[in-house]
Tab-separated table of C-alpha atoms and ligand atoms in Angstrom:
chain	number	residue	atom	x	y	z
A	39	UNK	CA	14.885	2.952	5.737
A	40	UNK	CA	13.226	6.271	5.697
A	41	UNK	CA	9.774	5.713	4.853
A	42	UNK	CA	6.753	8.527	3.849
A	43	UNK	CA	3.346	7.497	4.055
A	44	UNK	CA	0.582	9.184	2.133
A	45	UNK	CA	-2.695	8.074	3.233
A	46	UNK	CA	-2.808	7.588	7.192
A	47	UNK	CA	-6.503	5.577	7.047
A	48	UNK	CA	-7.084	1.698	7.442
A	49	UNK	CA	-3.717	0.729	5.575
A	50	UNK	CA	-0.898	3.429	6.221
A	51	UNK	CA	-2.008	3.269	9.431
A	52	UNK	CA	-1.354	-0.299	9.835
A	53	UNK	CA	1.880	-0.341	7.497
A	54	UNK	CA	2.798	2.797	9.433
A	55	UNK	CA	3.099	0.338	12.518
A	56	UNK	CA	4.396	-2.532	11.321
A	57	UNK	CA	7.145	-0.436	9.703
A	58	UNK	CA	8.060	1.155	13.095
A	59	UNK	CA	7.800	-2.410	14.809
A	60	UNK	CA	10.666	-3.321	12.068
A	61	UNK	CA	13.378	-0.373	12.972
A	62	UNK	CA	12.064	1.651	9.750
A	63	UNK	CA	11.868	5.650	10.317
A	64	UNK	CA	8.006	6.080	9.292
A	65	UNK	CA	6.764	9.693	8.559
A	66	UNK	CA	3.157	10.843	7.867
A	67	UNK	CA	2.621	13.211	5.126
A	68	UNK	CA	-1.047	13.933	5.294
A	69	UNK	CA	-3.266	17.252	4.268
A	70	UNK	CA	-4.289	17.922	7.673
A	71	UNK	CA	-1.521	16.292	9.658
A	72	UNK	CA	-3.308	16.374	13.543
A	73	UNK	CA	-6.707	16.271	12.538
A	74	UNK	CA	-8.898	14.517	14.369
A	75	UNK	CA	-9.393	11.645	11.893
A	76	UNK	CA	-5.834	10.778	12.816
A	77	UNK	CA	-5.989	11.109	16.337
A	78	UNK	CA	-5.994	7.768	16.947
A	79	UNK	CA	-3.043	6.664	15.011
A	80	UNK	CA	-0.970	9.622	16.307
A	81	UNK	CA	-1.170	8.185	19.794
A	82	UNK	CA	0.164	4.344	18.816
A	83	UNK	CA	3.006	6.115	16.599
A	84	UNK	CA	3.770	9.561	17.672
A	85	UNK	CA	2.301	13.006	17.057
A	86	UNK	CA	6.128	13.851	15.754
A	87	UNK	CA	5.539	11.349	12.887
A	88	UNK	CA	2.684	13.955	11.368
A	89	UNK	CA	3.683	16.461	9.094
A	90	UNK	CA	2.816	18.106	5.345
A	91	UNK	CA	2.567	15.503	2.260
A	92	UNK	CA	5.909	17.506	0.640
A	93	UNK	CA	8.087	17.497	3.849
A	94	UNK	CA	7.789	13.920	4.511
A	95	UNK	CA	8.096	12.876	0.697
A	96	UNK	CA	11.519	14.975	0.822
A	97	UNK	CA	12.901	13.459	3.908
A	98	UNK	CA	12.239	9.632	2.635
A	99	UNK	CA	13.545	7.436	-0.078
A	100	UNK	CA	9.944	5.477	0.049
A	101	UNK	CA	6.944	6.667	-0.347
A	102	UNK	CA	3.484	4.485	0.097
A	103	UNK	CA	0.746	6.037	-1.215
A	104	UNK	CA	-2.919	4.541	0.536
A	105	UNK	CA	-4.949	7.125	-0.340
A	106	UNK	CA	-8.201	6.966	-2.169
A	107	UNK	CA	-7.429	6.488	-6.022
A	108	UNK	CA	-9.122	9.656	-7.172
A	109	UNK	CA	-7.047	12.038	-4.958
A	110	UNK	CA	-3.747	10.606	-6.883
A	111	UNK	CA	-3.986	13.936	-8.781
A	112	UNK	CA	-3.868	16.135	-6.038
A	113	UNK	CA	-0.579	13.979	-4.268
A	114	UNK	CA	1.469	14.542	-6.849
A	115	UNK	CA	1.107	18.055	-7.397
A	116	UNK	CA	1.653	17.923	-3.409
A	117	UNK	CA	4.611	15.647	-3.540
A	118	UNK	CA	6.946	17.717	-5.145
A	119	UNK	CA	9.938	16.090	-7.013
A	120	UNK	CA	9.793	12.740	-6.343
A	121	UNK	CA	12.309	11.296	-9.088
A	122	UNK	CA	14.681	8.557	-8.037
A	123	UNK	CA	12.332	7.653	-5.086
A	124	UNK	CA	10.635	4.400	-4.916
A	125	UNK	CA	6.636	4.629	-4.886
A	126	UNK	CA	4.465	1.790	-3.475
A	127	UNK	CA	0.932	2.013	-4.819
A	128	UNK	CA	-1.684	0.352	-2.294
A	129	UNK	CA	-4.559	1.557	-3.723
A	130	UNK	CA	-7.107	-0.153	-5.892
A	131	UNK	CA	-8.976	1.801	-8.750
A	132	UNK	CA	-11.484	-1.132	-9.392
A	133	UNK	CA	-14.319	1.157	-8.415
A	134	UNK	CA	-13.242	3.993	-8.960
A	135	UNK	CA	-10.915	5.065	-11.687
A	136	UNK	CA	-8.362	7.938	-11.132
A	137	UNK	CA	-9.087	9.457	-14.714
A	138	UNK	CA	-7.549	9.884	-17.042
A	139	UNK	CA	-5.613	6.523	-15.867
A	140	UNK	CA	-6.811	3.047	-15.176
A	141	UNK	CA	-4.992	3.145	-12.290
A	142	UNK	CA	-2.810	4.877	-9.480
A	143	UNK	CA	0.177	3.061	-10.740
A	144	UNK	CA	-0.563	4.578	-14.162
A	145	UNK	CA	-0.774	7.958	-13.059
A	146	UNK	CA	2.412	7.648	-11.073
A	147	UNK	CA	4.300	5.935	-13.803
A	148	UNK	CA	2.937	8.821	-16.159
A	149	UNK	CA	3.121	12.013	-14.029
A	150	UNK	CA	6.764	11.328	-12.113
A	151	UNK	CA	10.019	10.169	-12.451
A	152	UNK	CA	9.785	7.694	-9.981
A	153	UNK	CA	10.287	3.786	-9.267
A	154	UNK	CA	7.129	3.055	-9.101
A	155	UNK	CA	5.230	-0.625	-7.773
A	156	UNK	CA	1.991	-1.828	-7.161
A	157	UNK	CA	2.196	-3.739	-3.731
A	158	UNK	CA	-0.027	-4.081	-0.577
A	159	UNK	CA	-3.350	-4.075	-2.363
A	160	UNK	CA	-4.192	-7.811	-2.350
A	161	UNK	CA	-5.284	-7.993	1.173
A	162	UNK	CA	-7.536	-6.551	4.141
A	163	UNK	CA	-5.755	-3.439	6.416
A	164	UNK	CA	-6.415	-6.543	9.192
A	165	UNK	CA	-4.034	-8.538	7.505
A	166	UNK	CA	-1.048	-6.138	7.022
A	167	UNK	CA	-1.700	-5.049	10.689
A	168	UNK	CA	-1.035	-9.244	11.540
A	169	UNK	CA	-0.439	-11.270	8.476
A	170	UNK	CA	0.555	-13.997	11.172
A	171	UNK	CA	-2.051	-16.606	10.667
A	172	UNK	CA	-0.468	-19.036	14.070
A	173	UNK	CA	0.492	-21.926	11.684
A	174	UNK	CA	0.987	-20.079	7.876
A	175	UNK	CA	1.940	-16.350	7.372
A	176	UNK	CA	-0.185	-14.975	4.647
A	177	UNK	CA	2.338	-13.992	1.135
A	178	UNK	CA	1.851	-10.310	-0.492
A	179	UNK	CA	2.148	-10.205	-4.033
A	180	UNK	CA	3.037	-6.900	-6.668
A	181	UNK	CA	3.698	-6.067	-9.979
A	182	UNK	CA	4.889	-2.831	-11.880
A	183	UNK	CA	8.125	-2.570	-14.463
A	184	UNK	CA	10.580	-1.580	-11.632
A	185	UNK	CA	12.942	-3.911	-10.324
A	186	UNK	CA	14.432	-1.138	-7.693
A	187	UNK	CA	11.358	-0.371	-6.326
A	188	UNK	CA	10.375	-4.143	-6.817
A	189	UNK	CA	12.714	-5.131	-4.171
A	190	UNK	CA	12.388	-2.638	-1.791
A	191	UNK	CA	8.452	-3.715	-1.487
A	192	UNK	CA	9.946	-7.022	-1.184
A	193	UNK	CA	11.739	-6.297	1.861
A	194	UNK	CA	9.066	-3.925	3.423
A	195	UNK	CA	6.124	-7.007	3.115
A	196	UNK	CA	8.409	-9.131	4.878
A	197	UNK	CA	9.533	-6.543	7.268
A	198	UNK	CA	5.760	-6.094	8.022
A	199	UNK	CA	5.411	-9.617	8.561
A	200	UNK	CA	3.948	-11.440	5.104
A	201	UNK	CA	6.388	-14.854	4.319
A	202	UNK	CA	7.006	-13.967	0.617
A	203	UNK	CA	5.968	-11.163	-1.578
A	204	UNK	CA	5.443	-12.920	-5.236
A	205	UNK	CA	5.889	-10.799	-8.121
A	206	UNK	CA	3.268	-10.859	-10.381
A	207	UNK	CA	5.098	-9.411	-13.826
A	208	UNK	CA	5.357	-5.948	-14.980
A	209	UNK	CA	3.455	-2.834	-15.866
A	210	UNK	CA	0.619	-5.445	-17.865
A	211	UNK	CA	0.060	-7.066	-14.807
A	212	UNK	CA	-1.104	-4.187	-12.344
A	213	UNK	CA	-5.086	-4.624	-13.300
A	214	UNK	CA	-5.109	-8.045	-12.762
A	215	UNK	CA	-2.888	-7.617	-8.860
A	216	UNK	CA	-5.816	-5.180	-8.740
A	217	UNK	CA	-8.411	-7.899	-10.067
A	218	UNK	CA	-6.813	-10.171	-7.254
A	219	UNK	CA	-7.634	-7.741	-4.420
A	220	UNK	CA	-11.710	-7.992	-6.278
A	221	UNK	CA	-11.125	-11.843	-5.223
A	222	UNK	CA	-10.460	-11.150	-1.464
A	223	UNK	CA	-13.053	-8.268	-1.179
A	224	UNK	CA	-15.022	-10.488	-2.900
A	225	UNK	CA	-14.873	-13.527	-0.526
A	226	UNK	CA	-14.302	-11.654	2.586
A	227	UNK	CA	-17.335	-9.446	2.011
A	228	UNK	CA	-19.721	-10.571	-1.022
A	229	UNK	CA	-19.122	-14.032	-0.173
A	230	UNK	CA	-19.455	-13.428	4.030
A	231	UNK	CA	-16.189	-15.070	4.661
A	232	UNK	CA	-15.059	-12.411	7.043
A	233	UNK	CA	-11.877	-10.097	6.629
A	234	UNK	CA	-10.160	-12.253	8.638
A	235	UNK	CA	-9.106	-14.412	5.397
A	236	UNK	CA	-5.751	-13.852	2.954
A	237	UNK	CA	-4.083	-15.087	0.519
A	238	UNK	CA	-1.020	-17.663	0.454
A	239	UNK	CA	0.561	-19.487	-2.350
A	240	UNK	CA	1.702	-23.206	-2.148
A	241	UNK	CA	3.910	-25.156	-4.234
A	242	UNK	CA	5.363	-29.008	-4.850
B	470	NAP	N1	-9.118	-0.854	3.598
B	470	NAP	C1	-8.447	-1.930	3.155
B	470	NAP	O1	-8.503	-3.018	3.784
B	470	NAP	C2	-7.628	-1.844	1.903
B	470	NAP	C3	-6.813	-2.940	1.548
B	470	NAP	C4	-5.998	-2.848	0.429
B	470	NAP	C5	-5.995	-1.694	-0.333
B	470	NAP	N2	-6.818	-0.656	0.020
B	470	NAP	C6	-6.769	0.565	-0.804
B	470	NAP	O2	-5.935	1.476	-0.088
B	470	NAP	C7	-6.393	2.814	-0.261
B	470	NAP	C8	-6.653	3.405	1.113
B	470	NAP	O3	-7.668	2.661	1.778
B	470	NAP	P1	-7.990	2.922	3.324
B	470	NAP	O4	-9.029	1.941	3.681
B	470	NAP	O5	-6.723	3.000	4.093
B	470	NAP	O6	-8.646	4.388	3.194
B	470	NAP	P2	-9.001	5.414	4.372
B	470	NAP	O7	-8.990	4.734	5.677
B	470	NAP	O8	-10.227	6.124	3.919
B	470	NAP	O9	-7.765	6.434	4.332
B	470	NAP	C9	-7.512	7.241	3.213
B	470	NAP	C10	-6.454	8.269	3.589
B	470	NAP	O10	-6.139	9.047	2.424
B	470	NAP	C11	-6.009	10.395	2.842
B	470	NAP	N3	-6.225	11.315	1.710
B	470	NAP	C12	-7.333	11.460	0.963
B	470	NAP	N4	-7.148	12.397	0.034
B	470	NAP	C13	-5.874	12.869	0.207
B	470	NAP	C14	-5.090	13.863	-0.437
B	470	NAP	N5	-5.567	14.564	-1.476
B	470	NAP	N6	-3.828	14.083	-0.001
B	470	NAP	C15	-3.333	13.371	1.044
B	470	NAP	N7	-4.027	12.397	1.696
B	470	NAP	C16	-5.280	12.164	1.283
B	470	NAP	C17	-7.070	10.555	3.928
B	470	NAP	O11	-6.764	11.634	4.751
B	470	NAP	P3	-7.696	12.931	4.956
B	470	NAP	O12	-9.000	12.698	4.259
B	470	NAP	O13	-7.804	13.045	6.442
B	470	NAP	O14	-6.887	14.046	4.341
B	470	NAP	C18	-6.877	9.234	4.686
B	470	NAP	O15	-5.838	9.338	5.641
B	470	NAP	C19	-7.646	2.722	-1.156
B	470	NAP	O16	-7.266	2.991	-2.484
B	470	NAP	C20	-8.093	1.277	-1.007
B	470	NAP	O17	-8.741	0.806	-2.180
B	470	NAP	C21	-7.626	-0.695	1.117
């Protein structure tokens, strides 16, 4: 799969990798493509990967956005046509809202014709980087109205390594999968548990 990432910090960086580890074609679309800031990254994945936010949305059938939520604005005017693509929103907007919209999900639903899903936001950029916990692999979970783009982030959490990615409902559930990521921020850091904790759901 052909996959653009939007956002090269803590999380596309580490999604960029496990995507490439997988056989996926990963491109960066970022504003300043070899800027220092992504220096680093460039020389795990490739300086080649780096390019503008509208070439590597065009070239991809995915798109992940990990960007901060306010700048959600700004990405889509830079995106360019983006209908019939699949969009994974990573972000969370519990902090800070991307007005007018509650969320990034919102604003993506609203302002494109895209598949849009809310996926890899319940968990630490640690995690997605090794969700391999020796004797459990931690679960992923999403939510949105789109069953297309519902199971591509399916395949692309377990393609980065999570066991199962659990869908949380539709378009109704997106605050509370953001709410969710509140409860691991919330125990890794308010509580002092560490970031090196996740999430995984058991059943009988
Ligand atoms: N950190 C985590 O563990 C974690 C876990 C789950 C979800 N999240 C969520 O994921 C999102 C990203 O978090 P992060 O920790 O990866 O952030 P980060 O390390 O600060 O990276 C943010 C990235 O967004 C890019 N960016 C900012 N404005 C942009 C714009 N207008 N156009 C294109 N790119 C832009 C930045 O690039 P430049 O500034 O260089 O252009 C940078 O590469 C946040 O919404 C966060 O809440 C984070």
């Amino acid at each position: 799969m052909k996959i653009a990432i939007i956002g090269s910090g803590n999380v596309g960086g580490a999604l960029a990798q496990q995507w490439i580890k997988a056989g996926h074609t990963v491109l960066v679309g970022a504003r300043f493509p070899l800027s220092d800031k992504n220096t680093a990254l460039a020389s795990i994945i490739g300086e080649d990967r780096f390019t503008d936010v509208a070439s590597a949305v065009a070239q991809c059938d995915a798109v992940l956005i990990a960007s901060p939520p306010t700048a959600i604005l700004d990405i889509i005017e830079s995106m360019g046509d983006v209908s019939g693509k699949a969009l994974i929103d990573a972000t969370n907007a519990v902090r800070q809202k991307p007005e007018p919209y509650q969320t990034v999900y919102h604003a993506l639903v609203d302002k494109t014709g895209a598949n849009v899903v809310k996926c890899f936001n319940t968990t630490g950029f640690e995690n997605m980087l090794n969700p391999d916990y020796g004797h459990v692999r931690l679960d992923m979970f999403m939510a949105g109205d789109s069953d297309t783009a519902k199971d591509l982030a399916e395949q692309l959490a377990k393609d980065a390594g999570f066991e199962n990615c659990y869908d949380f409902g539709g378009a109704d559930r997106v605050e509370l999968l953001e709410q969710f990521a509140m409860a691991w921020i919330n125990l890794a850091i308010f509580q002092k548990m560490g970031r090196n904790v996740g999430f995984k759901l058991v059943r009988r």
